[in-house]
Amino acid sequence: MNRSPVPPAITPAEMSWFDGMSESSQAYIELNQLPARFSEVPEAGHFVVAENCFGSGLNFLATWQAWQAFGPSHSATLHFVSAVPFPLSREDLEKVLSRWPELNNVSAELIANYPALIRGTHRLVLAGGSVRLTLIFGDTHKAYDTPSFMVDAWFLDDCSHAASGEVDPNKTIKHVCKHSKPGTTLAAVKANKAFQFALEEAGFHKISCDKPDVQPGSFSGVFQPEDQPSLTQGKSVESGFSVAVIGAGIAGCLLANNLAQRGYSVTLVDSANDAGSAASGNLQGAMYVKLGVEFNHQTQLALSALTFSQRYYRVHGGPFWHPTGLLQLAWNDNEQDRQRRFIERNQYPQDVLQQVSREKAEVLTGATLETGGLWFPGNGWLEPSSLCKALTVHPRIQKLFGCSIRQMAASGDEWLLFTPNTDSPNITANRVVICAGHLSPQLIPGSGTFRFKAIRGQVTHLPEPLATRHRAVICGARYLNPAHGLEGQQQAVIGATFDLHSHEPYPTTESHRENIRALSAMVPQMMPPHMASEDLPEQLGGRVGFRCTTHDYQPVAGPFYDEDGVVATGLYLFTGLGSKGLTYAPLLAEFVADQVTGQPTALPESLAKKLATGRMHRPNVASS
């Protein structure tokens, strides 16, 4: 293997290693009795399979096909968790899988959604949400230290030895036990006697196998530590409970749709008369993040959100997603220096981002520019309000719009939600997720105060006569999206102001001036000279939204903990996305839905801690 590159990139595997690799997929499936167990998964339930090495994905694809053939006809989710220290490139994966044409109906979708070669945890949502692959690129043992998941069936292979040149069976067994529960089954192919004995010592009771086609040396067992009674596998004890989601912006709509796809009944509540009416109601929104020079947890979270959103919108964005590419312009001396340091200290795959010259940037964007910058080929812009409305069209989503919540209270295993002018609860649900943006603190029960803040953002609409004919998103001090709309009625959007101290809900002339001046400083050739003057054209339109952000500018996503650190059972927060909601919301909706339903989480614990709700309590300060 070559020397590991600078993060976040990861060294790909060499094709020669996979040429001689054998994956006994059917043996794993049979030894774990998956066909029968898949058929027993209940409505809104889930089943978790994990393996110690992804290889070329043959085991995953065979399991996916078995789920198609034997899984339930109702809504349920197959989770597959796997890791690989040196993953194949997309091109090599396609070459390897072309040898198995019988897998074409599933392999094509895997290849299309295969992540860029970036170390860390990747969540792939496949088969319309009925299959979820958590794929971890990096050291296998470290990988299984971080995600939160419990396994129903294990596939163990010795491919980690071939990939890394070393293997520690004791570490493997330690991680297997950590993620197993009474009743978890395990199949190990090509397991030597010592490894089989170690598995039995760890609590996996050997199951005899009378199948003649299973190769010698295979081991199958069931986890029964200290002879504890076995649990029914594949069944979520609380599957099918109801969820209330408060707030129908991009976060709430994505979450409601995610839960509904998993088989849960959702009540979506908003005080507005339709989805996507507040901060998510803009005509256009750029999908981007500003990655840090240092590759820390904050940068890792932003990158994970970026790549997940690209995959999500490509599949689910429909006509509302416009993958034009995005240029992060090196528009002044400070940004040029920042981008120089960013490129020196990090290595990103070209399909994620690349540094481009002014000449190349002009070709890519179709705009006249003064500098180059960072080009994100998988980015673009959204019509967020239209997407929100489309996401809420689902038979398991009940919409209660024009409905405010004044109070909520826990009662047994339910939450009671009260609307104004009523003494009895109007809505009951087993779980509640507050996704109400800057209004979220008003809804949190209890007497605590929180470190959220609302930031006013005004966008400016440039009508067709004033809009330039560029074809990609350009961002810097502001973002400028390509013009869009019906012929003769097109307009581009400049966004957005960052007003910490203004609560004005309507567009102002001064905010339009601020947007235009900032854009003119960034790309002087994009604006007619008279636009920088005090006399603005009367046809300028715009819109105001209030973003919700936090004291540390990181989102909030997870179970709610009170000021004493006690979890409020069944209550979750999902807010504080700031100006990057379109990028963060898809991944964090996936992550919150994982937690609400008790399924394997899409984020490792190191990143989940950065999103924890407990950090939002404002410390008590003694008065002087």
Coordinates of C-alpha atoms in Angstrom, one line a residue:
M1 CA 0.0 0.0 0.0
N2 CA 1.1 3.6 -0.6
R3 CA 1.8 6.0 2.2
S4 CA -1.5 7.3 3.6
P5 CA -2.3 10.7 2.1
V6 CA -3.0 13.9 4.1
P7 CA -6.5 13.8 5.5
P8 CA -9.3 13.6 4.7
A9 CA -8.4 11.5 1.6
I10 CA -7.7 7.8 2.1
T11 CA -5.4 5.5 0.1
P12 CA -7.4 3.2 -2.2
A13 CA -6.9 -0.5 -2.5
E14 CA -5.0 -2.1 -5.3
M15 CA -7.0 -4.1 -7.7
S16 CA -4.5 -7.0 -7.5
W17 CA -5.5 -7.7 -3.9
F18 CA -9.2 -8.1 -4.9
D19 CA -8.4 -10.4 -7.9
G20 CA -7.8 -13.3 -5.6
M21 CA -10.4 -12.6 -3.0
S22 CA -13.3 -15.0 -2.3
E23 CA -16.4 -13.9 -0.5
S24 CA -18.8 -16.7 0.6
S25 CA -21.9 -14.5 0.7
Q26 CA -24.5 -17.3 0.6
A27 CA -22.7 -19.1 3.4
Y28 CA -23.1 -16.1 5.7
I29 CA -26.7 -15.7 4.8
E30 CA -27.6 -19.4 5.4
L31 CA -25.5 -19.8 8.6
N32 CA -27.3 -16.7 10.1
Q33 CA -30.7 -18.0 8.9
L34 CA -31.4 -14.7 7.4
P35 CA -34.3 -15.6 4.9
A36 CA -36.5 -16.8 7.8
R37 CA -35.5 -13.9 10.1
F38 CA -36.0 -11.3 7.5
S39 CA -39.6 -12.4 6.9
E40 CA -40.3 -11.8 10.6
V41 CA -39.3 -8.2 10.8
P42 CA -42.4 -6.2 11.8
E43 CA -43.9 -3.0 10.4
A44 CA -41.5 -0.1 11.0
G45 CA -38.9 -2.6 12.4
H46 CA -35.3 -3.0 11.4
F47 CA -32.6 -5.6 11.1
V48 CA -28.9 -5.0 11.4
V49 CA -26.2 -7.0 9.7
A50 CA -22.5 -6.1 10.2
E51 CA -19.2 -7.5 8.9
N52 CA -15.6 -6.8 9.6
C53 CA -14.5 -6.0 6.0
F54 CA -16.5 -4.6 3.1
G55 CA -14.1 -5.7 0.3
S56 CA -15.9 -5.3 -3.0
G57 CA -19.3 -5.3 -1.4
L58 CA -20.4 -8.8 -2.5
N59 CA -21.7 -9.8 0.9
F60 CA -23.6 -6.5 1.2
L61 CA -25.2 -6.9 -2.2
A62 CA -26.1 -10.6 -1.6
T63 CA -27.7 -9.6 1.7
W64 CA -29.6 -6.8 -0.1
Q65 CA -30.9 -9.3 -2.6
A66 CA -32.0 -11.6 0.2
W67 CA -33.8 -8.7 1.8
Q68 CA -35.6 -8.1 -1.5
A69 CA -36.6 -11.8 -1.8
F70 CA -37.4 -12.7 1.8
G71 CA -37.9 -9.4 3.7
P72 CA -41.3 -8.0 4.7
S73 CA -43.6 -6.4 2.2
H74 CA -44.4 -3.5 4.6
S75 CA -42.1 -0.7 5.5
A76 CA -39.0 -1.9 7.4
T77 CA -35.3 -1.2 7.2
L78 CA -32.2 -3.3 6.6
H79 CA -29.1 -1.8 8.1
F80 CA -25.7 -3.1 6.9
V81 CA -22.6 -1.9 8.8
S82 CA -19.2 -2.5 7.3
A83 CA -15.6 -1.1 7.3
V84 CA -12.6 -1.3 5.0
P85 CA -9.1 0.1 5.7
F86 CA -8.3 0.6 2.0
P87 CA -11.4 1.0 -0.1
L88 CA -11.7 0.4 -3.8
S89 CA -12.1 3.5 -6.0
R90 CA -15.5 3.8 -7.7
E91 CA -13.9 2.8 -11.1
D92 CA -12.3 -0.3 -9.6
L93 CA -15.5 -1.2 -7.8
E94 CA -17.4 -1.1 -11.0
K95 CA -14.8 -3.3 -12.7
V96 CA -14.9 -5.9 -9.9
L97 CA -18.7 -6.0 -9.7
S98 CA -19.1 -6.4 -13.5
R99 CA -18.0 -10.0 -12.9
W100 CA -21.3 -10.7 -11.2
P101 CA -24.0 -9.8 -13.6
E102 CA -26.6 -11.5 -11.4
L103 CA -26.1 -8.6 -9.0
N104 CA -26.7 -5.9 -11.5
N105 CA -30.1 -4.9 -10.1
V106 CA -28.4 -3.8 -6.9
S107 CA -24.8 -3.2 -7.8
A108 CA -25.6 -0.3 -10.1
E109 CA -27.3 1.6 -7.3
L110 CA -24.4 1.0 -5.0
I111 CA -21.9 2.2 -7.6
A112 CA -24.0 5.4 -8.3
N113 CA -24.0 6.2 -4.6
Y114 CA -20.5 5.1 -3.7
P115 CA -18.8 7.8 -1.6
A116 CA -15.7 9.7 -2.5
L117 CA -12.5 8.2 -0.9
I118 CA -12.6 10.2 2.3
R119 CA -11.8 8.6 5.6
G120 CA -14.6 8.3 8.1
T121 CA -18.3 7.2 8.3
H122 CA -20.5 7.3 5.2
R123 CA -24.3 6.6 5.3
L124 CA -25.8 5.5 2.0
V125 CA -29.6 5.4 1.7
L126 CA -30.6 2.9 -0.9
A127 CA -33.7 1.1 -2.3
G128 CA -35.9 4.1 -1.5
G129 CA -34.8 4.0 2.1
S130 CA -35.5 0.3 2.8
V131 CA -31.7 -0.4 2.8
R132 CA -29.2 1.7 4.7
L133 CA -25.4 1.0 4.4
T134 CA -23.1 2.5 7.0
L135 CA -19.7 2.3 5.3
I136 CA -16.6 3.2 7.3
F137 CA -13.4 4.0 5.5
G138 CA -10.3 3.6 7.7
D139 CA -8.8 1.4 10.4
T140 CA -11.4 -1.4 11.1
H141 CA -10.8 -1.7 14.8
K142 CA -11.0 2.1 15.4
A143 CA -14.1 2.3 13.1
Y144 CA -16.1 0.0 15.4
D145 CA -15.2 2.0 18.4
T146 CA -17.3 5.0 17.3
P147 CA -20.7 4.4 15.8
S148 CA -23.7 3.4 18.0
F149 CA -25.3 0.2 16.7
M150 CA -26.4 -3.2 17.9
V151 CA -26.2 -6.1 15.5
D152 CA -28.6 -9.0 14.8
A153 CA -26.2 -11.0 12.6
W154 CA -22.4 -10.9 12.0
F155 CA -20.4 -11.8 9.0
L156 CA -16.7 -12.4 9.9
D157 CA -14.0 -12.8 7.3
D158 CA -10.2 -12.7 7.4
C159 CA -10.0 -10.0 4.7
S160 CA -8.7 -7.5 7.2
H161 CA -5.5 -9.5 7.3
A162 CA -5.1 -9.4 3.6
A163 CA -5.8 -5.7 3.5
S164 CA -3.6 -4.4 6.3
G165 CA -1.0 -7.2 6.7
E166 CA -2.0 -7.8 10.4
V167 CA -5.0 -8.9 12.3
D168 CA -5.7 -9.3 16.0
P169 CA -8.5 -11.9 16.6
N170 CA -8.9 -10.7 20.2
K171 CA -9.6 -7.1 19.1
T172 CA -12.1 -8.4 16.5
I173 CA -14.0 -10.5 19.1
K174 CA -13.9 -7.6 21.5
H175 CA -15.7 -5.3 19.0
V176 CA -18.1 -8.0 18.0
C177 CA -19.2 -8.5 21.6
K178 CA -19.5 -4.8 22.2
H179 CA -22.1 -4.5 19.4
S180 CA -23.9 -7.8 20.2
K181 CA -26.9 -8.6 22.4
P182 CA -28.3 -11.9 23.6
G183 CA -29.6 -13.7 20.5
T184 CA -27.2 -12.1 18.0
T185 CA -25.9 -14.7 15.6
L186 CA -22.5 -14.9 13.9
A187 CA -21.1 -16.7 11.0
A188 CA -17.3 -17.0 10.4
V189 CA -16.0 -18.5 7.2
K190 CA -12.5 -19.9 7.1
A191 CA -12.2 -19.7 10.9
N192 CA -9.4 -21.7 12.5
K193 CA -9.9 -23.7 15.6
A194 CA -8.3 -21.1 17.9
F195 CA -10.6 -18.4 16.6
Q196 CA -13.6 -20.6 17.0
F197 CA -12.7 -21.5 20.5
A198 CA -12.2 -17.7 21.3
L199 CA -15.6 -17.0 20.0
E200 CA -17.2 -19.7 22.2
E201 CA -15.2 -18.3 25.2
A202 CA -16.6 -14.9 24.5
G203 CA -20.2 -16.1 24.7
F204 CA -21.1 -17.3 21.2
H205 CA -22.6 -20.8 21.6
K206 CA -21.8 -22.9 18.5
I207 CA -24.8 -24.0 16.4
S208 CA -24.4 -27.2 14.4
C209 CA -24.8 -26.9 10.7
D210 CA -26.0 -29.8 8.5
K211 CA -25.8 -27.9 5.2
P212 CA -23.5 -29.9 2.9
D213 CA -22.6 -26.9 0.8
V214 CA -21.1 -24.9 3.7
Q215 CA -17.3 -25.1 3.5
P216 CA -15.3 -26.8 6.3
G217 CA -13.9 -24.5 8.9
S218 CA -17.1 -22.4 9.0
F219 CA -18.5 -21.4 12.4
S220 CA -21.9 -20.3 13.3
G221 CA -23.0 -19.3 16.8
V222 CA -25.5 -17.4 18.9
F223 CA -24.5 -14.8 21.5
Q224 CA -25.7 -16.0 25.0
P225 CA -23.3 -14.5 27.5
E226 CA -23.7 -16.1 30.9
D227 CA -26.7 -18.0 29.6
Q228 CA -28.9 -15.0 29.4
P229 CA -32.2 -15.6 27.7
S230 CA -32.2 -14.9 23.9
L231 CA -34.0 -11.9 22.6
T232 CA -36.2 -12.0 19.5
Q233 CA -34.1 -10.7 16.6
G234 CA -35.0 -8.2 14.0
K235 CA -37.9 -6.8 16.0
S236 CA -37.9 -3.3 17.4
V237 CA -39.8 -3.5 20.7
E238 CA -41.2 0.0 20.2
S239 CA -41.5 0.0 16.4
G240 CA -44.5 1.8 15.0
F241 CA -44.9 4.5 17.6
S242 CA -46.1 8.0 16.6
V243 CA -43.9 11.1 16.2
A244 CA -44.8 14.7 16.2
V245 CA -42.4 17.0 14.4
I246 CA -42.9 20.7 15.2
G247 CA -41.7 23.0 12.4
A248 CA -42.1 22.5 8.6
G249 CA -38.9 24.1 7.4
I250 CA -36.3 22.1 5.5
A251 CA -35.2 20.3 8.8
G252 CA -38.7 19.3 9.9
C253 CA -39.9 18.3 6.4
L254 CA -36.8 16.1 5.8
L255 CA -37.2 14.5 9.2
A256 CA -40.9 13.9 8.7
N257 CA -40.3 12.3 5.3
N258 CA -37.4 10.2 6.7
L259 CA -39.5 8.8 9.5
A260 CA -42.5 8.1 7.2
Q261 CA -40.3 6.2 4.8
R262 CA -39.2 4.0 7.7
G263 CA -42.8 3.2 8.5
Y264 CA -43.6 5.6 11.3
S265 CA -46.8 7.8 11.6
V266 CA -45.8 11.5 11.7
T267 CA -47.8 14.6 12.6
L268 CA -46.1 17.6 11.1
V269 CA -47.1 20.8 12.9
D270 CA -46.4 24.4 11.9
S271 CA -47.9 27.8 12.6
A272 CA -47.7 28.8 9.0
N273 CA -50.2 27.8 6.4
D274 CA -47.8 25.6 4.3
A275 CA -44.5 23.9 4.5
G276 CA -41.3 25.9 3.7
S277 CA -42.8 29.2 4.7
A278 CA -40.2 30.7 7.1
A279 CA -36.4 30.6 6.6
S280 CA -36.8 27.8 4.2
G281 CA -39.1 29.8 2.0
N282 CA -36.6 31.5 -0.3
L283 CA -36.9 31.1 -4.1
Q284 CA -33.4 29.8 -4.2
G285 CA -30.7 28.6 -1.8
A286 CA -27.1 27.7 -2.3
M287 CA -26.0 24.3 -1.1
Y288 CA -22.4 24.7 0.3
V289 CA -20.2 24.8 3.4
K290 CA -16.9 26.5 4.1
L291 CA -14.5 23.8 5.1
G292 CA -11.9 24.7 7.7
V293 CA -8.2 24.9 7.1
E294 CA -7.7 22.5 10.0
F295 CA -9.3 19.1 9.5
N296 CA -11.0 19.0 13.0
H297 CA -14.3 17.6 14.1
Q298 CA -16.1 20.7 12.9
T299 CA -14.7 20.3 9.4
Q300 CA -15.4 16.6 9.4
L301 CA -19.0 17.2 10.2
A302 CA -19.3 19.8 7.5
L303 CA -17.7 17.5 5.0
S304 CA -19.9 14.6 5.9
A305 CA -23.0 16.8 5.6
L306 CA -21.8 18.0 2.2
T307 CA -21.2 14.6 0.6
F308 CA -24.4 13.1 2.1
S309 CA -26.5 16.1 0.8
Q310 CA -25.1 15.7 -2.7
R311 CA -26.2 12.1 -2.7
Y312 CA -29.6 12.9 -1.2
Y313 CA -30.5 15.7 -3.5
R314 CA -29.4 13.8 -6.5
V315 CA -31.9 11.1 -5.7
H316 CA -34.7 13.0 -3.9
G317 CA -34.3 16.6 -5.0
G318 CA -36.3 16.0 -8.2
P319 CA -36.9 19.2 -10.3
F320 CA -36.0 21.3 -7.3
W321 CA -32.3 20.4 -7.2
H322 CA -30.0 22.1 -9.7
P323 CA -26.5 20.6 -9.6
T324 CA -24.7 23.4 -11.4
G325 CA -21.5 23.2 -9.4
L326 CA -20.3 25.9 -7.1
L327 CA -17.3 28.2 -7.0
Q328 CA -16.0 29.4 -3.7
L329 CA -14.3 32.6 -4.9
A330 CA -10.9 33.7 -3.6
W331 CA -12.3 37.2 -3.8
N332 CA -9.9 39.1 -1.6
D333 CA -6.4 38.8 0.0
N334 CA -7.6 37.2 3.2
E335 CA -9.7 34.5 1.3
Q336 CA -6.8 33.9 -1.1
D337 CA -4.5 33.3 1.8
R338 CA -7.0 31.1 3.6
Q339 CA -7.5 28.9 0.4
R340 CA -3.7 28.7 -0.1
R341 CA -3.3 27.3 3.5
F342 CA -6.3 25.0 3.0
I343 CA -4.8 23.4 -0.1
E344 CA -1.4 23.1 1.5
R345 CA -2.7 21.3 4.6
N346 CA -5.4 19.1 3.2
Q347 CA -5.9 16.6 0.4
Y348 CA -9.4 16.2 -1.0
P349 CA -10.5 14.0 -3.9
Q350 CA -11.1 15.9 -7.1
D351 CA -14.7 14.8 -7.2
V352 CA -15.2 16.7 -3.9
L353 CA -13.3 19.9 -4.6
Q354 CA -10.4 21.3 -6.7
Q355 CA -8.5 24.5 -6.8
V356 CA -9.1 26.3 -10.1
S357 CA -7.5 29.3 -11.8
R358 CA -9.4 32.4 -12.9
E359 CA -9.5 31.2 -16.5
K360 CA -10.8 27.7 -15.5
A361 CA -13.3 29.3 -13.1
E362 CA -14.7 31.5 -15.9
V363 CA -15.2 28.4 -18.1
L364 CA -16.9 26.5 -15.3
T365 CA -19.3 29.3 -14.3
G366 CA -19.8 31.3 -17.5
A367 CA -19.0 34.5 -15.6
T368 CA -16.4 37.2 -15.9
L369 CA -14.2 37.0 -12.8
E370 CA -11.1 38.5 -11.4
T371 CA -9.8 35.5 -9.4
G372 CA -10.2 31.7 -9.2
G373 CA -11.1 29.7 -6.2
L374 CA -12.3 26.3 -5.0
W375 CA -14.7 24.5 -7.3
F376 CA -17.2 22.0 -5.9
P377 CA -18.5 20.0 -8.8
G378 CA -21.2 18.2 -6.9
N379 CA -22.8 21.3 -5.4
G380 CA -25.5 23.5 -6.7
W381 CA -28.7 25.2 -5.6
L382 CA -32.2 24.3 -4.4
E383 CA -35.7 25.6 -4.6
P384 CA -36.2 24.9 -0.8
S385 CA -39.8 25.9 -0.4
S386 CA -41.0 23.7 -3.3
L387 CA -38.9 20.8 -2.0
C388 CA -40.4 21.2 1.5
K389 CA -43.9 20.9 0.1
A390 CA -43.0 17.8 -2.0
L391 CA -41.4 16.1 1.1
T392 CA -44.7 16.3 3.1
V393 CA -46.7 14.5 0.5
H394 CA -46.7 11.0 2.1
P395 CA -49.6 8.9 3.4
R396 CA -48.0 8.5 6.8
I397 CA -47.6 12.3 7.3
Q398 CA -50.5 14.2 8.8
K399 CA -50.1 17.9 8.3
L400 CA -51.4 20.4 10.9
F401 CA -50.6 23.8 9.5
G402 CA -51.8 27.1 10.8
C403 CA -51.4 25.5 14.2
S404 CA -49.3 27.0 17.0
I405 CA -48.1 25.0 20.0
R406 CA -48.2 26.9 23.3
Q407 CA -47.2 24.1 25.7
M408 CA -46.2 20.5 25.9
A409 CA -46.1 18.0 28.7
A410 CA -45.0 14.4 29.3
S411 CA -47.7 11.9 30.4
G412 CA -46.5 8.3 30.7
D413 CA -45.0 7.2 27.4
E414 CA -46.7 10.1 25.5
W415 CA -46.3 13.8 25.0
L416 CA -49.3 16.1 25.1
L417 CA -49.2 19.2 22.9
F418 CA -51.6 22.1 23.6
T419 CA -52.6 24.8 21.1
P420 CA -53.7 28.3 22.2
N421 CA -57.1 28.7 23.8
T422 CA -57.5 25.1 24.8
D423 CA -57.2 23.3 28.1
S424 CA -57.0 19.8 26.7
P425 CA -54.2 18.4 24.5
N426 CA -54.8 18.7 20.7
I427 CA -52.0 16.4 19.7
T428 CA -50.6 13.3 21.4
A429 CA -47.4 11.5 20.3
N430 CA -44.9 9.0 21.7
R431 CA -42.0 11.1 20.5
V432 CA -41.7 14.9 19.8
V433 CA -38.9 16.6 17.8
I434 CA -38.7 20.4 17.9
C435 CA -37.5 21.7 14.6
A436 CA -38.9 25.2 14.9
G437 CA -35.8 27.2 14.0
H438 CA -35.3 30.4 16.1
L439 CA -38.7 29.8 17.8
S440 CA -37.5 26.4 19.2
P441 CA -36.5 27.8 22.7
Q442 CA -40.1 29.0 23.2
L443 CA -41.3 25.4 22.8
I444 CA -38.8 23.6 25.1
P445 CA -40.6 22.6 28.3
G446 CA -39.1 23.7 31.7
S447 CA -37.7 27.0 33.0
G448 CA -34.2 27.0 31.6
T449 CA -32.7 29.5 29.2
F450 CA -30.8 28.5 26.1
R451 CA -27.9 29.8 24.0
F452 CA -29.8 30.1 20.7
K453 CA -29.9 33.3 18.6
A454 CA -31.9 34.5 15.6
I455 CA -30.0 36.1 12.7
R456 CA -32.0 38.1 10.2
G457 CA -31.1 37.3 6.6
Q458 CA -32.5 39.3 3.6
V459 CA -32.0 38.1 0.0
T460 CA -32.3 40.3 -3.0
H461 CA -34.1 39.2 -6.2
L462 CA -32.5 40.4 -9.5
P463 CA -35.0 40.5 -12.3
E464 CA -34.0 39.2 -15.7
P465 CA -32.9 42.6 -17.2
L466 CA -30.3 42.9 -14.4
A467 CA -29.4 39.3 -13.9
T468 CA -26.2 38.0 -15.5
R469 CA -26.1 34.8 -17.6
H470 CA -23.7 32.7 -15.5
R471 CA -24.5 29.1 -15.0
A472 CA -23.1 28.1 -11.6
V473 CA -23.4 29.3 -8.0
I474 CA -20.7 31.8 -7.0
C475 CA -20.1 32.5 -3.4
G476 CA -17.8 34.6 -1.2
A477 CA -19.0 37.6 0.8
R478 CA -22.4 36.7 -0.7
Y479 CA -23.8 34.0 -2.9
L480 CA -25.2 34.6 -6.4
N481 CA -27.4 31.9 -7.9
P482 CA -28.0 31.5 -11.7
A483 CA -31.2 33.1 -13.0
H484 CA -34.2 30.9 -13.0
G485 CA -37.9 31.0 -13.8
L486 CA -40.2 31.1 -16.8
E487 CA -38.8 32.7 -19.9
G488 CA -39.2 36.5 -19.6
Q489 CA -39.7 36.2 -15.9
Q490 CA -36.4 34.9 -14.7
Q491 CA -34.6 36.3 -11.7
A492 CA -31.4 35.5 -9.8
V493 CA -31.0 35.6 -6.0
I494 CA -28.3 37.4 -4.0
G495 CA -28.0 36.2 -0.4
A496 CA -27.9 37.1 2.3
T497 CA -27.4 39.7 4.9
F498 CA -26.3 38.7 8.4
D499 CA -28.2 41.0 10.8
L500 CA -27.6 40.1 14.4
H501 CA -29.5 43.0 15.9
S502 CA -32.4 43.6 13.6
H503 CA -35.8 42.1 13.9
E504 CA -37.4 43.8 10.9
P505 CA -39.5 41.1 9.2
Y506 CA -39.8 42.9 5.8
P507 CA -37.2 43.7 3.1
T508 CA -35.5 47.1 3.5
T509 CA -33.7 49.2 0.9
E510 CA -30.6 49.4 3.1
S511 CA -30.3 45.6 3.1
H512 CA -30.7 45.5 -0.7
R513 CA -27.8 48.0 -0.9
E514 CA -25.7 45.9 1.5
N515 CA -26.2 42.8 -0.7
I516 CA -25.4 44.7 -3.9
R517 CA -22.3 46.4 -2.5
A518 CA -21.0 43.1 -1.2
L519 CA -21.6 41.4 -4.5
S520 CA -20.0 44.2 -6.4
A521 CA -16.9 44.0 -4.3
M522 CA -16.7 40.3 -4.9
V523 CA -17.4 40.2 -8.6
P524 CA -17.4 43.8 -10.0
Q525 CA -18.3 42.7 -13.6
M526 CA -21.5 41.0 -12.5
M527 CA -23.4 44.2 -11.6
P528 CA -24.3 47.1 -13.9
P529 CA -22.4 50.3 -12.7
H530 CA -25.6 52.1 -11.7
M531 CA -26.5 49.3 -9.3
A532 CA -23.8 50.4 -6.9
S533 CA -25.4 53.9 -6.6
E534 CA -27.9 55.0 -4.0
D535 CA -30.8 54.9 -6.5
L536 CA -31.8 51.2 -6.7
P537 CA -34.2 50.0 -9.4
E538 CA -37.8 49.8 -8.3
Q539 CA -38.2 46.3 -9.6
L540 CA -35.8 44.8 -7.0
G541 CA -37.6 42.3 -4.8
G542 CA -36.5 40.3 -1.8
R543 CA -37.4 38.3 1.2
V544 CA -36.5 38.1 4.9
G545 CA -35.9 35.0 6.9
F546 CA -34.6 34.4 10.4
R547 CA -31.9 31.8 10.8
C548 CA -31.4 30.0 14.1
T549 CA -27.8 29.5 15.2
T550 CA -26.0 28.6 18.4
H551 CA -23.3 30.1 20.6
D552 CA -20.7 27.9 18.9
Y553 CA -22.3 28.0 15.4
Q554 CA -22.8 24.2 15.4
P555 CA -26.2 22.6 14.9
V556 CA -28.2 20.8 17.6
A557 CA -29.5 17.3 16.9
G558 CA -30.4 14.7 19.4
P559 CA -32.3 13.8 22.6
F560 CA -33.1 16.8 24.9
Y561 CA -31.2 16.9 28.2
D562 CA -32.4 19.3 30.9
E563 CA -30.0 21.5 32.9
D564 CA -29.3 18.7 35.3
G565 CA -28.2 16.4 32.5
V566 CA -31.3 14.2 32.7
V567 CA -32.8 13.1 29.4
A568 CA -36.4 14.1 28.7
T569 CA -37.6 10.7 27.4
G570 CA -39.1 11.0 23.9
L571 CA -38.1 14.6 23.3
Y572 CA -35.6 15.7 20.7
L573 CA -34.2 18.9 19.3
F574 CA -33.2 19.5 15.7
T575 CA -32.3 23.2 15.0
G576 CA -29.5 25.7 15.0
L577 CA -28.4 25.0 11.4
G578 CA -27.7 28.7 10.7
S579 CA -27.1 29.7 7.1
K580 CA -26.1 26.1 6.1
G581 CA -29.4 24.4 6.7
L582 CA -29.7 23.1 3.1
T583 CA -26.4 21.3 3.5
Y584 CA -26.7 20.1 7.1
A585 CA -30.4 19.1 7.2
P586 CA -30.4 15.9 5.1
L587 CA -27.6 14.2 7.1
L588 CA -28.9 15.5 10.5
A589 CA -32.4 14.4 9.6
E590 CA -31.0 10.9 9.0
F591 CA -29.1 11.1 12.3
V592 CA -32.1 12.2 14.4
A593 CA -34.4 9.6 12.7
D594 CA -31.8 7.0 13.7
Q595 CA -32.0 8.1 17.3
V596 CA -35.7 8.4 17.4
T597 CA -36.2 4.9 16.1
G598 CA -33.3 3.2 17.9
Q599 CA -31.5 2.3 14.7
P600 CA -27.7 2.4 13.9
T601 CA -26.6 6.0 13.9
A602 CA -25.2 7.7 10.8
L603 CA -22.6 9.7 12.7
P604 CA -19.7 8.5 15.0
E605 CA -19.8 9.4 18.6
S606 CA -17.0 12.0 18.2
L607 CA -19.3 14.1 15.9
A608 CA -22.5 13.3 17.8
K609 CA -21.0 15.0 20.8
K610 CA -20.6 18.2 18.9
L611 CA -24.4 18.2 18.2
A612 CA -25.5 17.4 21.8
T613 CA -28.4 19.4 23.2
G614 CA -27.0 19.7 26.7
R615 CA -24.5 22.3 25.6
M616 CA -27.3 24.7 24.8
H617 CA -28.2 25.5 28.4
R618 CA -27.1 28.9 29.4
P619 CA -24.9 28.8 32.5
N620 CA -26.3 30.4 35.6
V621 CA -24.4 33.6 36.4
A622 CA -24.5 34.9 39.9
S623 CA -25.6 38.6 40.0
S624 CA -23.0 41.0 41.4

